[in-house]
Every structure is written in C-alpha cells, then in structure tokens.
C-alpha cells in the first residue's frame, strides 16, 4: 500500500480533489442559516442560566448570600464556589499552553478572591432570562476591595499588589521566599550573544509595547447542558475542542469522562479563544442542581470582560549585524501579562522571536506576569506576533542602517532546511526563502509610491503541532462513505478532509459526507488549534482509508481465491493483476458494499494517531499604506501575503487563512486594544469601541500560496492557520516608518499616537 | 414596561405629559435599545412616535425643507431633491453607524440622545435648522443649537418631544458639508465632527457662513468666530488659518477612550477647514 | 403588564406571537419563532449578524422591538433561498469560499441582497461601504467582496 497520499490522482476523474476548490459539504447550511451554532440549540423545559460577575478588579470575597435569589419564584438553581470542589495544583497541556487546574477552577468560579472585573462569582438558572437577571441582582456579595494592578511592568515591581500569595517565581535561582506576580522566568540561549555583539558593525536596541487584544470572534460563548438523574450529561457548546471540554468538566465536577457526551456545535470563530471552558462547567453544575437542561450564552460585554484576550507586553530587542548584513547576535527580553492566572504565551513568544533566522548567538528571556485582568487565552500563534513584531521592526532598522534591501537582508539570514533553531529543533524543508522571493517578484513590490505612502515587509514563523487525532471512514451499504472527524471545523476542514477521503478511496467527492463526531463517537481528539486539524485530520483519514483498502483486498483475495501479490487497490477499485485479470473483473467499493454482510460484515477504517512531523509554516507579508499627516489616520492601500502551506488541500480555504490573519493583524497594529481606566475597569467592552477592521477599512488581500512539501505528511501538508497573524504587526510598523520617517514602537499605532509623533517633529502638514 | 404607538401628536403629548416614572420616546431605537440592553435606562413607558404623520414628512415648507423627526437617514438619502439642496445634512445623517443603522436612525433621535458626538447635529446647526417641539403647552420652535444643553440633558420640558426640523430657505450659491474624524472608515462614534454651511456671492466670496463642531465640548457648538473668520474671504490660506484657530479656540473637549484633549483640538481645526473647502466647492458649483 | 400580541408577515408567511415590550425582534425571531438563522453577535447594532429586512429596509433586528412589527413585513436569511434554489449570492459565497466559520454569513447574505436590489452594479468601494456594518473576523472580507461582485454579474445576466 502506498505510504504517501495519492497526491493528485483520483480514479473517478483522474484529476483528484486535493488541491482543488471544491464546494464545502457544510456550506449550504451555512449560507441558508440552517447550520446550528452554539446558541442555536434548545431543549424542551430548558432553563436560562446567567452569571454574576465581580465589579471589582481585585477583592477578597468575604461572604456570598444567595438566599434571596433562591427564593425568587422561577429560580431553579443557584451555584457558587461551594458547588465546585477545590483542585490541586497540576499542569496539563491545553492547546499550545499549559494550564493549572487549581487556576482553572478558580477562573471558572472565584473562590477566595475576585481577580478581575468580570470574574464569575455565582450563577443562576431560571425559567426566563428576565427572572435570571433579576435573581442576579438579589445575590448579595460582600467584598473587601484590594488595590489592583493592571500594567505588566507595574505588576513586576516588588511593591505591587500581589494576586496569589502562593505564587513564587519559577525558573529563578535562588528560589524566592516571597510571593510575587512573576509566575515564571524562561530562557533560551545558544552561542554567546555578548561575543556576537562585539563582532557587530551595527547594533540596534529598541523597546516595544503592545496592548491586550481580543480574538474578536463574532459568536459569543454558549453552552447547553442536560444532566440526568444518574449523572449522565449531555453538553452542546461552541468550542475548538470538545474532548478538552469533556476533560475539564469531568475534572471540575468529579465525573467519569464516559459520563459526559459533548457535541461540538458549529463554531462562530475561535482563534484560540474557545480552547478553554467558561460557561460549560457552570451549565452542567446548574443543570445537575436544577434537574433540568440549562442554556447559557455570554453577552458581548461578558465576552470582552470575562473571556481571555491575548497578552499585552513590554519587549526589549537588541540585534547586531555585520556590515554585510549577517545577523551575529540577537537578544530579547519579553514581559508578557497573563491576566489573573499564570499562563501567558511568553514561552512560544521566546521560541519564535528569532526562529525565521539562522543565527549563531541568540538569548531570549521571558517573564510570565499576572495582573488584574481576565486570564489570557490563546490567540492565533500565541505569543509569536508580539516577539516577532519587535524583531521584524529591528531587522528593518538594521536594513536601513546598512543600506540593504529589507528582503535581501532577510534572505541572507533566512532559516532553511538544516538550520538549527535557537529553541532547539533542526528544521526540515521550510519555505521562508520562497516566500521572500515570491514577494520580491510581485507587481506590488515594484509599484512606485507617493509622498506620505510607505511600504513595509516582514516575515513570520509558527511551529505548528500535530497531536492525538481519531477519524473514521465508514462504507455504507450503497457504497457512499461517511466520514467522521473529531476536531471542530472552524473554516473549511470538512471540505479538505472530504477531498482527501475521496482521493484516497478513488470515489467522487459528493459520495463522501463528513460530520464532526461527538465525544462518544471517537477516541480522544486534541483540539482545533496549533494549525493542526487539516494536518492531523488528513493523516488520520489516510490511515483509515489504508485500513479499508487492505480490508477490501483481503476480501477480494478470498473471493477470487487469489494471493495478495495478485491484487492491488487502484482508482477506486480492487484490481486483479497479471493472469488473474483474465479470470475476474475489478470490483468497486460499491460492489463490495453490496456484499459486505456476506463477506465479513460492515467495512470501515478508524485512524487513531498521535500525528507527528508537523512542519513550521513561514510567511512574508508586504503592505502599502498612506498616512494623513494632518490627522494621523492610516489607510491600508495594498496587501500581499506569501506563505508556505506545504500542500494546500483546499487552496481557497488556505488563502482565506492568509487573508483573515492579515486583517486581524491590521486591526492589532492600528486600532485594537483593551482600554482600562485607573479604576481597573474595562472601558471598551463592545464592538463600538473595540475597533476591529470593517470591510471598508481594508483592501483586497493578495494571497500567494507557496508549497514546500512537508516530507513527514502523506500529502506534504503544513498547518497554515496561525502564521498569517505574525508578520502584519512588523510589516505595518515598517511601512509606517517608511511613510513618516518615524519608528513606532507602541501598538496600536492609533491616530492620536501617530499625530502626536508627527506634530512633535513638525511633520503634521500635507 | 409599557409600549404605546400613538398616531397623533396630541395623544403622544398626553402620554408623555401624564407618564409617571422614566419615559422614553422611540423613533429608530438605535440608541434606546442599546441603552436598555446595557441596563443604562429602564423606562416604564416607551412612546413610539413613528405612526404620527408629522414626524415622517419630508416636504418643502415656506421655501425651506421640513423633515420629520422620525425620518430615517436612509430615507433622507433616497429623497431625490434633498441631497442637492442640503448635501451636508444628508451625508451627516448617513454617517451614523452602518447601512443597517441608517435604515432606522433618525435626526430626532440623534439629537435627543443628547450626545455631543452625534453626527447629524453639527450639520443641522450649521444649516440653521430649527426644531419644532410639541408639548402640553402647545408647539414651540427652538434652534437646534439650543436643544442639547449638556450630555444627556435637553432643553425639553416634561411631555415635550421633537416633532420635526425646518431647514431654512436656501440662498443661491449655497451649500454645506459635514466631516467627522473616526479612526476606522465607518462604524465609530465621531471623535470630532464639523459641519459648515455657507453662501458665496457672484464674485465667489463667502457672504454668509455657519460653523458647528461636535464632540469637542459638553454640547454641540455653534462657533460664530469660526464663521466670522471666513466671511468676506474666498477661503484663501490666511482665512483657512483663521478658521482653524477659531475652531480650536472654541473647543473644550475631554480625554476619553476615543481621543485625547490634544488630539481633538488639533483635529477640530483640520476638519473645520476641510469641511469649509468642500462646502465652498459645492456652493460654487450649485 | 400583559404581553403584546403581534401579527406580522415573516418570509411571506403570516405569523403571530406574544412578546414583552423589551424583547427585540431578534429575540422574537430566535426564541419565539425558532428562526435561528439571524445571529446575536453584540446586541448593540455593531456587528450586523442579526441583519433582516423590515418592510424592504435593511436593519439590525437587535435594534427593533418585537412589538414594533405588527402589520409589517420581515424577511430573514431563512427566506432568501427559493425552495431548493439558492439565491445567486448564496451560490457565489459557496463557490468563492466567502465564508469560514459562517456565523456572519446570514447577515452578509441579507445585507448583500439588499445592496444588489438597490444597486445592481456596485463597485468594490460601494460594496465595502455598504457592508461596513457586517463584521467578519475570519475572511478579511476579500472573498466576500469577490462573491458579491460575482453574484451581481450573475444577477445582471438574469
């Protein structure tokens, strides 16, 4: 049997579906409004659940009195911290971050303290939303307000208010004896940066600051839980990982995993923000208590205040290069704010900072710092956009100082196959150079600009992951195929997997129907994150198809009384070889399906893997922008993305990842930020003042799909979903420098900041 | 919460005058419903004025234009004549929110929401619009610049509501323009808004002008000094500089999540100048 | 106070329902009429995921009260396709991969249909500004604009 994917051929049409722009099988339901997202499920007799949230950024909970709420007619259950057992301190992987269950249970429902405005304190389930809202007002919480700290540098000070008196900085020697807000220090180092700097002809050192930004998914969190008298639980929720949700809920509620069946609804965006639990354990606890289904949906304000944005950070980068442009030293110090509980993505930020480049001497230090903000959650290549923004900005300054073309400078130092990254691994084939070359060849790169217009380029890296994946293929009695995957489909996965299954089995695309199975239907699937679902899912499908093909050949051998070497599977049929071909005719999958019962029973394949060999995806972005010098307003004129997909299973959805990530990056660079008052409260908890790009804010995003196959995947696939958000911050900052002559080091580069900088230099005239 | 949709002015006035407890008038609802959902307001009575014919007119009146308080921005844009006479007023109303919001938002609601950042108000003030109110003591007229006193504070007494606006007759060679500054291209609340209406004489010299600024003070401002700065000029560079300076001098903005004091003052001058240039260009070709 | 009893037309069908004063049209559509195609993304008129047509006018249903629609006509995403036949916009969205997660898609289809009914040959800029009230976080809007333009071509061909 072939070890590699059929990679472009398909018995039915000779062409193959992989690599073509098929219509996604779940598409019709989505364009007609039929598809069911998290809040679209309802059960008869359901109650509406709502959460009481802390108005204070930092306070001790002295007392919670729920008696009046419980007495309100129509209220069927009220829960507080008393309804959740405490959890010991234990780190478990979640997506690409590690989480501590002691923290998880406290984030889900505050215990000793509230640690951010919006922190859940209690929840009610009632027969209507109006009664639930009234019940919340009747819960009496006595708080002892404590001083709060928001900013990461402030939180690191020795005299800062301490959030957790059992948090001692890990990763420093000697171990501290006083608790602080610095949860850990991490470091990577190769070579000798001090020696490297001595060799440098040019050194640039800069400090950068970024604000927390939210993933901005349009669908708020939603969950519907129904617990039976024997404890069996059904849960529908929008999530990037229903097996993870099951694991968390089982843990937090003290249940057997098998007793919880989680169905992932269609999901209205996640970008990492739906890899954790917020409402799900609350809905289950309420349903258990009320003995009725409980539906909970967050408001947009709750999404901003109580779900996790990504970190804000302060980053210092120092790079040295010779006059020929060789990077001889790279230093970084990253301070990432984790929100109320430890676990910022500072480690991936540290790993990725210099990863696009082949450098002998690198040292990057990172600090994970807590502060009184919502606990951060993953946001698309978590940690990397921030550190790579800083490095790409400094790379650009070095290019300017040396009089070198910024693409040529990156090319000179580009990591390639065989490069050993500062964070450890040796790269297989990777496509950074190809993306740089693609950009250089574009008409975009060669189009002249006018005054107050600037062009910027930046590259980016994300490592991608594989992970535990189970998927099945079942041959139905009529020869059609049912495909079941276990990672929620965020944006085209079913289309890609259907193409793979159709090509592997040599049957028409329309004869394969995919679903995302619930947790009772498949073995453990790690979540949709780390750009892994197409990469791992397709590997599992290839494995399942392999099993089916082997099974069919074995049945043919029996039927034809032939030996295995006289039989092969090709182009959707089991075929007799050599002399046997004169005696029997090839048989299709449908032929075998008709006689499945008589030849051994139902036919299927089940791929259960821990996908290895994920290859990094590198990209280069090019942006033209124009600054209005009298107002500081920035218009993005033109944008091109070139990124290595390895093999694009579905080119349109790969392009879509490039375009979507680029526009998120544009928002992050120019206008998005969490704005806090001195009182520690979020001032812009809505889409009006949390300013994400709208359609008129951005131009078309040209997408160039580079394909440097990943040799470890049967089709050469690399994950592509996360890398697109990494280069925009640097590319836009570099374009701003070219447009204005000013190096902006603080994001977002919003008009008041830009105008102030222009005015200080007397430049604010047309 | 009660909801009433009277079909006459008198009935509406009676409902509002007799109401006990918090009462709100409903036109497009693009502010009211948001505030209700956010628990900022909790009215006991909502009076929907959209069934009252006087609030829905768009018609020439005494040489000017009468626009009902409950006419939507989209309807104003679709009116075949109005945008030729008052392009600034129509474009201002159509900058509020999105296409969906413009399908509901009204001049009456935009004014009576009491936000100094309202988009249509500087354009109405620059136009010299007069609001007609109905109340228990009968009708009265109030120049729009006198309706909003402070954020969320109107000069209306109990039982009164805005029925319509009258835009004055247009002299020949007149036009108007409205510009606002927002960080994105759409959807934001104005950080600064500038409305300019002017008339030029046969020589192309500005013979009359009104300048209004929004979001730079506790109320939307009529800035006579800014108008004086350009009357008698052809908006040469010196006049533009005078205009900018006068606009800036009139500002007393706040720092908030949408802009700093420094930024708003700077932008006020820029926008007043740019809006005046557009209005001048339109007036010359009108 | 007693609920309002409202009779209206939704997607061409006569409907009647009860609602409280504070229930929005979006609440009524989703929770009472079980038409969950219109989505709540923000409840403040800033995202367009709840877009519907009210008497032929594009609005956010979260900014309309349920009790306002008595005697009026509401058209939602569920009424866009005609039987088994998709509207050209729906077809082009599929062909051009103009959706990823799909949560914003109903709003875009309703808004895009309203645009093409008013302006059968819109420019890119006109499309983008008309749709500025519909937030999408997944696609970066590129393929949505392409799909709308291509639908316009298909509709002009008749």
JSON list of N, CA and C in Angstrom, two decimals, chain A residues 449-481:
[
{"chain": "A", "resi": 449, "resn": "UNK", "atom": "N", "xyz": [5.55, 54.53, -5.10]},
{"chain": "A", "resi": 449, "resn": "UNK", "atom": "CA", "xyz": [4.69, 55.12, -4.09]},
{"chain": "A", "resi": 449, "resn": "UNK", "atom": "C", "xyz": [4.79, 56.65, -4.15]},
{"chain": "A", "resi": 450, "resn": "UNK", "atom": "N", "xyz": [3.79, 57.28, -3.52]},
{"chain": "A", "resi": 450, "resn": "UNK", "atom": "CA", "xyz": [3.80, 58.75, -3.46]},
{"chain": "A", "resi": 450, "resn": "UNK", "atom": "C", "xyz": [4.17, 59.20, -2.06]},
{"chain": "A", "resi": 451, "resn": "UNK", "atom": "N", "xyz": [4.24, 60.50, -1.88]},
{"chain": "A", "resi": 451, "resn": "UNK", "atom": "CA", "xyz": [4.55, 61.07, -0.56]},
{"chain": "A", "resi": 451, "resn": "UNK", "atom": "C", "xyz": [3.49, 60.63, 0.44]},
{"chain": "A", "resi": 452, "resn": "UNK", "atom": "N", "xyz": [3.93, 60.44, 1.65]},
{"chain": "A", "resi": 452, "resn": "UNK", "atom": "CA", "xyz": [3.08, 60.00, 2.75]},
{"chain": "A", "resi": 452, "resn": "UNK", "atom": "C", "xyz": [2.57, 58.57, 2.57]},
{"chain": "A", "resi": 453, "resn": "UNK", "atom": "N", "xyz": [3.10, 57.89, 1.56]},
{"chain": "A", "resi": 453, "resn": "UNK", "atom": "CA", "xyz": [2.80, 56.46, 1.44]},
{"chain": "A", "resi": 453, "resn": "UNK", "atom": "C", "xyz": [4.07, 55.71, 1.83]},
{"chain": "A", "resi": 454, "resn": "UNK", "atom": "N", "xyz": [3.89, 54.55, 2.42]},
{"chain": "A", "resi": 454, "resn": "UNK", "atom": "CA", "xyz": [5.05, 53.78, 2.84]},
{"chain": "A", "resi": 454, "resn": "UNK", "atom": "C", "xyz": [4.82, 52.31, 2.58]},
{"chain": "A", "resi": 455, "resn": "UNK", "atom": "N", "xyz": [5.88, 51.60, 2.34]},
{"chain": "A", "resi": 455, "resn": "UNK", "atom": "CA", "xyz": [5.82, 50.17, 2.09]},
{"chain": "A", "resi": 455, "resn": "UNK", "atom": "C", "xyz": [6.62, 49.45, 3.17]},
{"chain": "A", "resi": 456, "resn": "UNK", "atom": "N", "xyz": [6.07, 48.36, 3.67]},
{"chain": "A", "resi": 456, "resn": "UNK", "atom": "CA", "xyz": [6.77, 47.60, 4.70]},
{"chain": "A", "resi": 456, "resn": "UNK", "atom": "C", "xyz": [6.68, 46.12, 4.43]},
{"chain": "A", "resi": 457, "resn": "UNK", "atom": "N", "xyz": [7.73, 45.42, 4.81]},
{"chain": "A", "resi": 457, "resn": "UNK", "atom": "CA", "xyz": [7.75, 43.97, 4.65]},
{"chain": "A", "resi": 457, "resn": "UNK", "atom": "C", "xyz": [8.17, 43.36, 5.98]},
{"chain": "A", "resi": 458, "resn": "UNK", "atom": "N", "xyz": [7.67, 42.19, 6.26]},
{"chain": "A", "resi": 458, "resn": "UNK", "atom": "CA", "xyz": [8.09, 41.44, 7.45]},
{"chain": "A", "resi": 458, "resn": "UNK", "atom": "C", "xyz": [7.81, 39.97, 7.23]},
{"chain": "A", "resi": 459, "resn": "UNK", "atom": "N", "xyz": [8.60, 39.15, 7.87]},
{"chain": "A", "resi": 459, "resn": "UNK", "atom": "CA", "xyz": [8.38, 37.70, 7.80]},
{"chain": "A", "resi": 459, "resn": "UNK", "atom": "C", "xyz": [7.89, 37.20, 9.14]},
{"chain": "A", "resi": 460, "resn": "UNK", "atom": "N", "xyz": [7.47, 35.95, 9.15]},
{"chain": "A", "resi": 460, "resn": "UNK", "atom": "CA", "xyz": [6.95, 35.38, 10.40]},
{"chain": "A", "resi": 460, "resn": "UNK", "atom": "C", "xyz": [7.03, 33.87, 10.40]},
{"chain": "A", "resi": 461, "resn": "UNK", "atom": "N", "xyz": [7.01, 33.33, 11.59]},
{"chain": "A", "resi": 461, "resn": "UNK", "atom": "CA", "xyz": [7.21, 31.89, 11.81]},
{"chain": "A", "resi": 461, "resn": "UNK", "atom": "C", "xyz": [6.23, 31.39, 12.86]},
{"chain": "A", "resi": 462, "resn": "UNK", "atom": "N", "xyz": [5.70, 30.20, 12.64]},
{"chain": "A", "resi": 462, "resn": "UNK", "atom": "CA", "xyz": [4.98, 29.50, 13.69]},
{"chain": "A", "resi": 462, "resn": "UNK", "atom": "C", "xyz": [5.25, 28.01, 13.53]},
{"chain": "A", "resi": 463, "resn": "UNK", "atom": "N", "xyz": [5.40, 27.29, 14.67]},
{"chain": "A", "resi": 463, "resn": "UNK", "atom": "CA", "xyz": [5.90, 25.92, 14.55]},
{"chain": "A", "resi": 463, "resn": "UNK", "atom": "C", "xyz": [4.83, 24.89, 14.21]},
{"chain": "A", "resi": 464, "resn": "UNK", "atom": "N", "xyz": [3.60, 25.13, 14.57]},
{"chain": "A", "resi": 464, "resn": "UNK", "atom": "CA", "xyz": [2.51, 24.17, 14.30]},
{"chain": "A", "resi": 464, "resn": "UNK", "atom": "C", "xyz": [2.68, 22.88, 15.10]},
{"chain": "A", "resi": 465, "resn": "UNK", "atom": "N", "xyz": [1.57, 22.20, 15.33]},
{"chain": "A", "resi": 465, "resn": "UNK", "atom": "CA", "xyz": [1.62, 20.95, 16.10]},
{"chain": "A", "resi": 465, "resn": "UNK", "atom": "C", "xyz": [0.80, 19.87, 15.39]},
{"chain": "A", "resi": 466, "resn": "UNK", "atom": "N", "xyz": [0.99, 18.66, 15.87]},
{"chain": "A", "resi": 466, "resn": "UNK", "atom": "CA", "xyz": [0.21, 17.52, 15.38]},
{"chain": "A", "resi": 466, "resn": "UNK", "atom": "C", "xyz": [-0.75, 17.11, 16.46]},
{"chain": "A", "resi": 467, "resn": "UNK", "atom": "N", "xyz": [-0.52, 15.98, 17.07]},
{"chain": "A", "resi": 467, "resn": "UNK", "atom": "CA", "xyz": [-1.30, 15.62, 18.25]},
{"chain": "A", "resi": 467, "resn": "UNK", "atom": "C", "xyz": [-2.29, 14.51, 18.03]},
{"chain": "A", "resi": 468, "resn": "UNK", "atom": "N", "xyz": [-2.94, 14.13, 19.13]},
{"chain": "A", "resi": 468, "resn": "UNK", "atom": "CA", "xyz": [-3.84, 12.98, 19.11]},
{"chain": "A", "resi": 468, "resn": "UNK", "atom": "C", "xyz": [-5.07, 13.26, 18.27]},
{"chain": "A", "resi": 469, "resn": "UNK", "atom": "N", "xyz": [-5.34, 12.34, 17.36]},
{"chain": "A", "resi": 469, "resn": "UNK", "atom": "CA", "xyz": [-6.43, 12.55, 16.40]},
{"chain": "A", "resi": 469, "resn": "UNK", "atom": "C", "xyz": [-7.07, 11.21, 16.08]},
{"chain": "A", "resi": 470, "resn": "UNK", "atom": "N", "xyz": [-8.37, 11.18, 16.09]},
{"chain": "A", "resi": 470, "resn": "UNK", "atom": "CA", "xyz": [-9.10, 9.97, 15.65]},
{"chain": "A", "resi": 470, "resn": "UNK", "atom": "C", "xyz": [-10.11, 10.38, 14.59]},
{"chain": "A", "resi": 471, "resn": "UNK", "atom": "N", "xyz": [-10.16, 9.62, 13.52]},
{"chain": "A", "resi": 471, "resn": "UNK", "atom": "CA", "xyz": [-11.16, 9.88, 12.48]},
{"chain": "A", "resi": 471, "resn": "UNK", "atom": "C", "xyz": [-11.56, 8.56, 11.86]},
{"chain": "A", "resi": 472, "resn": "UNK", "atom": "N", "xyz": [-12.78, 8.48, 11.39]},
{"chain": "A", "resi": 472, "resn": "UNK", "atom": "CA", "xyz": [-13.24, 7.21, 10.83]},
{"chain": "A", "resi": 472, "resn": "UNK", "atom": "C", "xyz": [-13.85, 7.39, 9.45]},
{"chain": "A", "resi": 473, "resn": "UNK", "atom": "N", "xyz": [-13.76, 6.36, 8.68]},
{"chain": "A", "resi": 473, "resn": "UNK", "atom": "CA", "xyz": [-14.42, 6.28, 7.38]},
{"chain": "A", "resi": 473, "resn": "UNK", "atom": "C", "xyz": [-15.26, 5.02, 7.39]},
{"chain": "A", "resi": 474, "resn": "UNK", "atom": "N", "xyz": [-16.52, 5.15, 7.05]},
{"chain": "A", "resi": 474, "resn": "UNK", "atom": "CA", "xyz": [-17.42, 4.00, 7.03]},
{"chain": "A", "resi": 474, "resn": "UNK", "atom": "C", "xyz": [-17.99, 3.85, 5.64]},
{"chain": "A", "resi": 475, "resn": "UNK", "atom": "N", "xyz": [-17.95, 2.62, 5.11]},
{"chain": "A", "resi": 475, "resn": "UNK", "atom": "CA", "xyz": [-18.56, 2.37, 3.80]},
{"chain": "A", "resi": 475, "resn": "UNK", "atom": "C", "xyz": [-20.02, 1.99, 4.05]},
{"chain": "A", "resi": 476, "resn": "UNK", "atom": "N", "xyz": [-20.94, 2.75, 3.50]},
{"chain": "A", "resi": 476, "resn": "UNK", "atom": "CA", "xyz": [-22.36, 2.47, 3.66]},
{"chain": "A", "resi": 476, "resn": "UNK", "atom": "C", "xyz": [-22.81, 1.43, 2.64]},
{"chain": "A", "resi": 477, "resn": "UNK", "atom": "N", "xyz": [-24.02, 0.95, 2.84]},
{"chain": "A", "resi": 477, "resn": "UNK", "atom": "CA", "xyz": [-24.48, -0.18, 2.00]},
{"chain": "A", "resi": 477, "resn": "UNK", "atom": "C", "xyz": [-24.54, 0.17, 0.53]},
{"chain": "A", "resi": 478, "resn": "UNK", "atom": "N", "xyz": [-24.68, 1.46, 0.21]},
{"chain": "A", "resi": 478, "resn": "UNK", "atom": "CA", "xyz": [-24.77, 1.83, -1.21]},
{"chain": "A", "resi": 478, "resn": "UNK", "atom": "C", "xyz": [-23.44, 2.30, -1.77]},
{"chain": "A", "resi": 479, "resn": "UNK", "atom": "N", "xyz": [-22.40, 2.10, -0.99]},
{"chain": "A", "resi": 479, "resn": "UNK", "atom": "CA", "xyz": [-21.07, 2.48, -1.48]},
{"chain": "A", "resi": 479, "resn": "UNK", "atom": "C", "xyz": [-20.69, 3.91, -1.17]},
{"chain": "A", "resi": 480, "resn": "UNK", "atom": "N", "xyz": [-21.63, 4.67, -0.60]},
{"chain": "A", "resi": 480, "resn": "UNK", "atom": "CA", "xyz": [-21.22, 6.02, -0.18]},
{"chain": "A", "resi": 480, "resn": "UNK", "atom": "C", "xyz": [-20.42, 5.89, 1.10]},
{"chain": "A", "resi": 481, "resn": "UNK", "atom": "N", "xyz": [-19.74, 6.96, 1.44]},
{"chain": "A", "resi": 481, "resn": "UNK", "atom": "CA", "xyz": [-18.82, 6.92, 2.58]},
{"chain": "A", "resi": 481, "resn": "UNK", "atom": "C", "xyz": [-19.21, 7.97, 3.61]}
]
